[in-house]
mmCIF file of C-alpha atoms and ligand atoms in Angstrom:
data_model
loop_
_atom_site.group_PDB
_atom_site.id
_atom_site.type_symbol
_atom_site.label_atom_id
_atom_site.label_comp_id
_atom_site.label_asym_id
_atom_site.label_seq_id
_atom_site.Cartn_x
_atom_site.Cartn_y
_atom_site.Cartn_z
ATOM 1 C CA MET A 152 25.619 4.940 1.356
ATOM 2 C CA THR A 153 23.392 5.924 4.316
ATOM 3 C CA ASP A 154 21.936 3.256 6.605
ATOM 4 C CA ILE A 155 18.470 4.290 5.497
ATOM 5 C CA LYS A 156 19.371 3.756 1.850
ATOM 6 C CA LYS A 157 20.811 0.301 2.673
ATOM 7 C CA ARG A 158 17.670 -0.672 4.560
ATOM 8 C CA LEU A 159 15.444 0.698 1.817
ATOM 9 C CA ILE A 160 17.260 -1.426 -0.767
ATOM 10 C CA SER A 161 16.998 -4.501 1.433
ATOM 11 C CA ILE A 162 13.253 -3.972 2.085
ATOM 12 C CA LYS A 163 12.602 -3.539 -1.629
ATOM 13 C CA LYS A 164 14.487 -6.773 -2.288
ATOM 14 C CA SER A 165 12.309 -8.598 0.246
ATOM 15 C CA ILE A 166 9.201 -7.154 -1.371
ATOM 16 C CA HIS A 167 10.343 -8.368 -4.802
ATOM 17 C CA ARG A 168 11.089 -11.829 -3.418
ATOM 18 C CA ALA A 169 7.621 -12.037 -1.856
ATOM 19 C CA GLU A 170 6.059 -10.828 -5.117
ATOM 20 C CA ASP A 171 7.931 -13.633 -6.911
ATOM 21 C CA THR A 172 6.747 -16.223 -4.390
ATOM 22 C CA ALA A 173 3.164 -15.094 -4.896
ATOM 23 C CA ASN A 174 3.504 -14.990 -8.710
ATOM 24 C CA ARG A 175 2.810 -11.302 -8.669
ATOM 25 C CA SER A 176 4.602 -8.764 -10.833
ATOM 26 C CA HIS A 177 7.309 -6.513 -9.440
ATOM 27 C CA GLY A 178 5.761 -3.198 -8.520
ATOM 28 C CA SER A 179 2.393 -4.641 -7.526
ATOM 29 C CA VAL A 180 3.188 -3.792 -3.890
ATOM 30 C CA GLU A 181 3.906 -0.215 -2.856
ATOM 31 C CA LEU A 182 6.049 0.743 0.104
ATOM 32 C CA LEU A 183 4.718 3.297 2.569
ATOM 33 C CA ALA A 184 7.439 4.568 4.909
ATOM 34 C CA VAL A 185 5.868 5.024 8.346
ATOM 35 C CA SER A 186 7.774 7.955 9.779
ATOM 36 C CA LYS A 187 5.981 8.739 13.050
ATOM 37 C CA THR A 188 8.396 9.957 15.769
ATOM 38 C CA TRP A 189 11.226 10.526 13.245
ATOM 39 C CA ALA A 190 12.514 14.011 12.508
ATOM 40 C CA ALA A 191 12.164 15.722 9.150
ATOM 41 C CA ASP A 192 15.878 15.230 8.405
ATOM 42 C CA THR A 193 15.434 11.469 8.595
ATOM 43 C CA LEU A 194 12.538 11.610 6.157
ATOM 44 C CA ARG A 195 14.598 13.802 3.863
ATOM 45 C CA GLN A 196 17.309 11.119 3.808
ATOM 46 C CA ALA A 197 14.760 8.467 2.926
ATOM 47 C CA ASN A 198 13.333 10.666 0.195
ATOM 48 C CA GLN A 199 16.810 11.265 -1.225
ATOM 49 C CA ALA A 200 17.219 7.485 -1.271
ATOM 50 C CA GLY A 201 14.139 7.278 -3.492
ATOM 51 C CA GLN A 202 11.220 6.904 -1.047
ATOM 52 C CA ARG A 203 8.160 8.982 -2.008
ATOM 53 C CA LEU A 204 5.258 7.693 0.135
ATOM 54 C CA PHE A 205 5.261 8.555 3.832
ATOM 55 C CA GLY A 206 2.723 7.697 6.538
ATOM 56 C CA GLU A 207 2.131 9.728 9.688
ATOM 57 C CA ASN A 208 -0.049 9.051 12.743
ATOM 58 C CA TYR A 209 -0.197 12.352 14.617
ATOM 59 C CA VAL A 210 -1.495 15.512 12.966
ATOM 60 C CA GLN A 211 0.578 18.132 14.791
ATOM 61 C CA GLU A 212 3.779 16.186 14.325
ATOM 62 C CA ALA A 213 3.007 15.593 10.660
ATOM 63 C CA LEU A 214 2.177 19.232 9.855
ATOM 64 C CA LYS A 215 5.583 20.318 11.093
ATOM 65 C CA LYS A 216 7.322 17.839 8.811
ATOM 66 C CA ILE A 217 5.082 18.571 5.839
ATOM 67 C CA THR A 218 5.999 22.248 6.152
ATOM 68 C CA GLU A 219 9.701 21.526 6.557
ATOM 69 C CA LEU A 220 9.752 19.174 3.586
ATOM 70 C CA ILE A 221 7.575 21.245 1.271
ATOM 71 C CA ASP A 222 10.421 21.325 -1.293
ATOM 72 C CA LEU A 223 10.304 17.521 -1.739
ATOM 73 C CA ASN A 224 8.040 15.379 -3.888
ATOM 74 C CA ILE A 225 6.305 13.407 -1.129
ATOM 75 C CA GLU A 226 2.890 11.747 -1.028
ATOM 76 C CA TRP A 227 1.533 12.018 2.539
ATOM 77 C CA HIS A 228 -0.710 9.317 4.021
ATOM 78 C CA PHE A 229 -2.543 9.796 7.301
ATOM 79 C CA ILE A 230 -2.731 6.449 9.124
ATOM 80 C CA GLY A 231 -3.586 7.338 12.737
ATOM 81 C CA PRO A 232 -6.817 7.793 14.708
ATOM 82 C CA ILE A 233 -8.726 10.903 13.549
ATOM 83 C CA GLN A 234 -10.247 13.445 15.937
ATOM 84 C CA SER A 235 -12.923 15.690 14.460
ATOM 85 C CA ASN A 236 -11.052 18.860 15.394
ATOM 86 C CA LYS A 237 -8.164 17.686 13.197
ATOM 87 C CA THR A 238 -10.066 16.905 9.997
ATOM 88 C CA LYS A 239 -9.440 20.324 8.452
ATOM 89 C CA ASP A 240 -5.665 20.010 8.832
ATOM 90 C CA ILE A 241 -5.801 16.509 7.378
ATOM 91 C CA ALA A 242 -8.044 17.543 4.471
ATOM 92 C CA THR A 243 -5.749 20.410 3.522
ATOM 93 C CA HIS A 244 -2.343 18.721 3.885
ATOM 94 C CA PHE A 245 -2.609 15.023 3.071
ATOM 95 C CA HIS A 246 -3.022 13.087 -0.174
ATOM 96 C CA TRP A 247 -4.424 9.968 1.472
ATOM 97 C CA VAL A 248 -6.285 8.971 4.642
ATOM 98 C CA GLN A 249 -6.074 5.260 5.409
ATOM 99 C CA SER A 250 -7.724 5.206 8.829
ATOM 100 C CA LEU A 251 -11.284 6.147 7.961
ATOM 101 C CA ASP A 252 -13.849 4.409 10.168
ATOM 102 C CA ARG A 253 -16.526 6.995 11.004
ATOM 103 C CA LEU A 254 -19.054 8.608 8.684
ATOM 104 C CA LYS A 255 -18.961 11.921 10.534
ATOM 105 C CA ILE A 256 -15.208 12.145 9.981
ATOM 106 C CA ALA A 257 -15.620 11.286 6.304
ATOM 107 C CA GLN A 258 -18.263 13.995 5.903
ATOM 108 C CA ARG A 259 -16.009 16.577 7.510
ATOM 109 C CA LEU A 260 -13.039 15.573 5.353
ATOM 110 C CA ALA A 261 -15.246 15.831 2.265
ATOM 111 C CA GLN A 262 -16.530 19.289 3.212
ATOM 112 C CA GLN A 263 -13.106 20.563 4.174
ATOM 113 C CA ARG A 264 -11.132 19.251 1.205
ATOM 114 C CA PRO A 265 -10.091 22.409 -0.692
ATOM 115 C CA LYS A 266 -11.766 22.649 -4.100
ATOM 116 C CA ASN A 267 -8.473 23.343 -5.850
ATOM 117 C CA MET A 268 -6.949 20.075 -4.633
ATOM 118 C CA PRO A 269 -7.499 16.645 -6.195
ATOM 119 C CA ASP A 270 -9.925 14.310 -4.424
ATOM 120 C CA LEU A 271 -8.660 12.961 -1.114
ATOM 121 C CA ASN A 272 -7.812 9.253 -1.472
ATOM 122 C CA VAL A 273 -9.348 7.217 1.340
ATOM 123 C CA CYS A 274 -9.077 3.689 2.655
ATOM 124 C CA ILE A 275 -11.547 2.275 5.123
ATOM 125 C CA GLN A 276 -9.889 0.806 8.178
ATOM 126 C CA VAL A 277 -11.389 -2.606 8.874
ATOM 127 C CA ASN A 278 -11.265 -4.324 12.252
ATOM 128 C CA ILE A 279 -10.616 -7.589 10.482
ATOM 129 C CA ASP A 280 -10.494 -9.824 13.552
ATOM 130 C CA ASN A 281 -13.541 -8.292 15.246
ATOM 131 C CA GLU A 282 -11.462 -7.234 18.231
ATOM 132 C CA THR A 283 -13.235 -5.337 20.982
ATOM 133 C CA SER A 284 -12.237 -1.706 21.463
ATOM 134 C CA LYS A 285 -10.146 -1.643 18.295
ATOM 135 C CA SER A 286 -10.429 1.001 15.596
ATOM 136 C CA GLY A 287 -12.013 0.072 12.315
ATOM 137 C CA ILE A 288 -15.292 -0.889 10.734
ATOM 138 C CA LEU A 289 -16.448 -4.433 11.444
ATOM 139 C CA PRO A 290 -16.392 -6.670 8.356
ATOM 140 C CA ALA A 291 -20.172 -7.114 8.561
ATOM 141 C CA GLU A 292 -20.671 -3.343 8.318
ATOM 142 C CA LEU A 293 -18.140 -2.682 5.588
ATOM 143 C CA PHE A 294 -20.420 -2.606 2.560
ATOM 144 C CA SER A 295 -23.033 -0.254 3.979
ATOM 145 C CA PHE A 296 -20.250 2.034 5.197
ATOM 146 C CA ALA A 297 -18.507 1.929 1.813
ATOM 147 C CA GLN A 298 -21.743 2.891 0.091
ATOM 148 C CA GLN A 299 -22.059 5.994 2.258
ATOM 149 C CA ILE A 300 -18.446 6.949 1.645
ATOM 150 C CA SER A 301 -18.753 6.454 -2.099
ATOM 151 C CA LYS A 302 -21.506 9.088 -2.239
ATOM 152 C CA LEU A 303 -19.371 11.874 -0.773
ATOM 153 C CA ASP A 304 -17.839 14.508 -3.045
ATOM 154 C CA ASN A 305 -14.111 15.280 -2.889
ATOM 155 C CA LEU A 306 -13.206 11.815 -1.582
ATOM 156 C CA ILE A 307 -12.262 8.803 -3.651
ATOM 157 C CA LEU A 308 -12.539 5.345 -2.157
ATOM 158 C CA ARG A 309 -9.268 3.508 -2.850
ATOM 159 C CA GLY A 310 -9.533 0.457 -0.614
ATOM 160 C CA LEU A 311 -8.953 -1.016 2.808
ATOM 161 C CA MET A 312 -6.410 -0.726 5.591
ATOM 162 C CA ILE A 313 -6.090 -3.440 8.180
ATOM 163 C CA ILE A 314 -4.090 -4.061 11.335
ATOM 164 C CA PRO A 315 -4.605 -7.702 12.349
ATOM 165 C CA THR A 316 -4.545 -9.092 15.894
ATOM 166 C CA LYS A 317 -1.104 -8.967 17.427
ATOM 167 C CA THR A 318 0.263 -12.497 17.218
ATOM 168 C CA THR A 319 3.350 -14.364 16.071
ATOM 169 C CA ASP A 320 1.232 -17.315 14.934
ATOM 170 C CA GLN A 321 1.660 -17.287 11.166
ATOM 171 C CA LYS A 322 -1.411 -19.422 10.603
ATOM 172 C CA GLN A 323 -3.535 -16.872 12.427
ATOM 173 C CA GLN A 324 -1.867 -14.041 10.508
ATOM 174 C CA ARG A 325 -2.644 -15.720 7.191
ATOM 175 C CA ILE A 326 -6.293 -16.195 8.173
ATOM 176 C CA SER A 327 -6.639 -12.469 8.907
ATOM 177 C CA PHE A 328 -4.898 -11.482 5.684
ATOM 178 C CA LYS A 329 -7.018 -13.876 3.622
ATOM 179 C CA LYS A 330 -10.222 -12.469 5.131
ATOM 180 C CA ALA A 331 -9.064 -8.966 4.291
ATOM 181 C CA CYS A 332 -8.174 -9.932 0.738
ATOM 182 C CA THR A 333 -11.594 -11.488 0.158
ATOM 183 C CA LEU A 334 -13.338 -8.308 1.364
ATOM 184 C CA PHE A 335 -10.994 -6.203 -0.760
ATOM 185 C CA GLU A 336 -11.749 -8.198 -3.913
ATOM 186 C CA LYS A 337 -15.493 -7.946 -3.332
ATOM 187 C CA LEU A 338 -15.212 -4.214 -2.741
ATOM 188 C CA ALA A 339 -13.129 -3.750 -5.900
ATOM 189 C CA GLU A 340 -15.813 -5.540 -7.927
ATOM 190 C CA LYS A 341 -18.357 -3.029 -6.727
ATOM 191 C CA TYR A 342 -16.257 0.130 -6.846
ATOM 192 C CA PRO A 343 -13.845 0.523 -9.794
ATOM 193 C CA SER A 344 -11.774 3.115 -7.896
ATOM 194 C CA VAL A 345 -10.760 0.481 -5.333
ATOM 195 C CA ASP A 346 -7.220 -0.768 -5.978
ATOM 196 C CA THR A 347 -5.451 -0.651 -2.614
ATOM 197 C CA LEU A 348 -5.185 -3.236 0.135
ATOM 198 C CA SER A 349 -2.959 -1.699 2.784
ATOM 199 C CA MET A 350 -1.723 -4.518 4.999
ATOM 200 C CA GLY A 351 1.593 -5.721 6.353
ATOM 201 C CA MET A 352 4.051 -4.008 8.691
ATOM 202 C CA SER A 353 7.721 -4.678 9.513
ATOM 203 C CA ALA A 354 7.011 -7.972 11.275
ATOM 204 C CA ASP A 355 4.481 -9.518 8.880
ATOM 205 C CA MET A 356 5.185 -7.892 5.523
ATOM 206 C CA ILE A 357 6.104 -11.072 3.639
ATOM 207 C CA LEU A 358 2.968 -12.986 4.604
ATOM 208 C CA ALA A 359 0.816 -9.955 3.832
ATOM 209 C CA ILE A 360 2.250 -9.740 0.310
ATOM 210 C CA GLU A 361 1.772 -13.458 -0.263
ATOM 211 C CA GLU A 362 -1.879 -12.982 0.739
ATOM 212 C CA GLY A 363 -2.570 -10.056 -1.585
ATOM 213 C CA SER A 364 -1.409 -6.809 -0.001
ATOM 214 C CA THR A 365 -0.853 -3.968 -2.456
ATOM 215 C CA MET A 366 0.770 -1.626 0.065
ATOM 216 C CA VAL A 367 2.951 -2.416 3.064
ATOM 217 C CA ARG A 368 3.421 0.138 5.855
ATOM 218 C CA ILE A 369 6.956 -0.102 7.160
ATOM 219 C CA GLY A 370 8.402 1.848 10.092
ATOM 220 C CA THR A 371 10.848 -0.078 12.264
ATOM 221 C CA ALA A 372 12.542 -2.067 9.489
ATOM 222 C CA LEU A 373 13.364 1.158 7.655
ATOM 223 C CA PHE A 374 14.076 3.721 10.360
ATOM 224 C CA GLY A 375 14.951 1.508 13.343
ATOM 225 C CA GLU A 376 13.222 1.049 16.697
ATOM 226 C CA ARG A 377 11.105 3.941 17.872
ATOM 227 C CA THR A 378 12.364 5.012 21.298
ATOM 228 C CA LEU A 379 11.156 7.495 23.880
ATOM 229 C CA ARG A 380 13.914 9.806 22.738
ATOM 230 C CA ASN A 381 12.586 10.215 19.227
ATOM 231 C CA SER A 382 8.947 9.774 20.215
ATOM 232 C CA ASN A 383 6.534 12.668 20.676
ATOM 233 C CA LYS A 384 3.942 10.420 22.220
HETATM 234 C C1 LIG B 636 3.397 2.421 13.376
HETATM 235 C C2 LIG B 636 2.522 1.851 12.323
HETATM 236 C C3 LIG B 636 3.044 1.030 11.303
HETATM 237 C C4 LIG B 636 4.507 0.626 11.210
HETATM 238 O O1 LIG B 636 4.811 -0.383 12.106
HETATM 239 P P1 LIG B 636 6.282 -1.078 12.137
HETATM 240 O O2 LIG B 636 6.058 -2.303 12.911
HETATM 241 O O3 LIG B 636 7.191 -0.087 12.818
HETATM 242 O O4 LIG B 636 6.685 -1.330 10.741
HETATM 243 C C5 LIG B 636 2.176 0.574 10.318
HETATM 244 N N1 LIG B 636 0.862 0.892 10.325
HETATM 245 C C6 LIG B 636 0.320 1.671 11.291
HETATM 246 C C7 LIG B 636 -1.135 1.965 11.254
HETATM 247 C C8 LIG B 636 1.125 2.166 12.316
HETATM 248 O O5 LIG B 636 0.566 2.917 13.289
#
């Protein structure tokens, strides 16, 4: 068995345990494999071990892998900052965009989504802790932003993505996750297409699931530490 397969099995076990703790059914939390900096071969191994959802942060790097892995059944999620000159590549190659936080970018993605492809699934990135100079829509602006997004053709609003303040204080982490979950539930009441709360990474996955995450984004725990050697950035 490959190391990746072993780690994948162990992560899935942890997810199931956290689902049990939270009285949630198995399968209520999806696993997104965050594969930035890792070569296509590594992703292929993970896919052969059963992983279907992959998240990428850099467009150029992702396009190379998407082309190399075109023979596989992979759902591609874009989770990095979006420059306007990259929206066309994103709109034509990805199934999901989780890092949406500007209307202009959303409009470009909507215009550039090819008509023969299904709607692009989008999550709004929320700056849940109101941190200065951090990506994401402020919680206070979420509902007016969501309304604008919901009017665009070729996009479908699926939910929220959050990256909380970096801290090891579990109390603080729970507060951020709870805030996100409350916003998510309100949003889902208003928009029936909303079913995804993307929160939790390698270090805080368990807490995130206990507080209502429906998708965890896992890089390090699955692929190992990202080093300069495998990094393009
Ligand atoms: C890199 C990244 C992750 C994965 O982080 P790990 O700590 O390696 O699990 C998750 N989400 C986003 C937005 C990222 O950029």
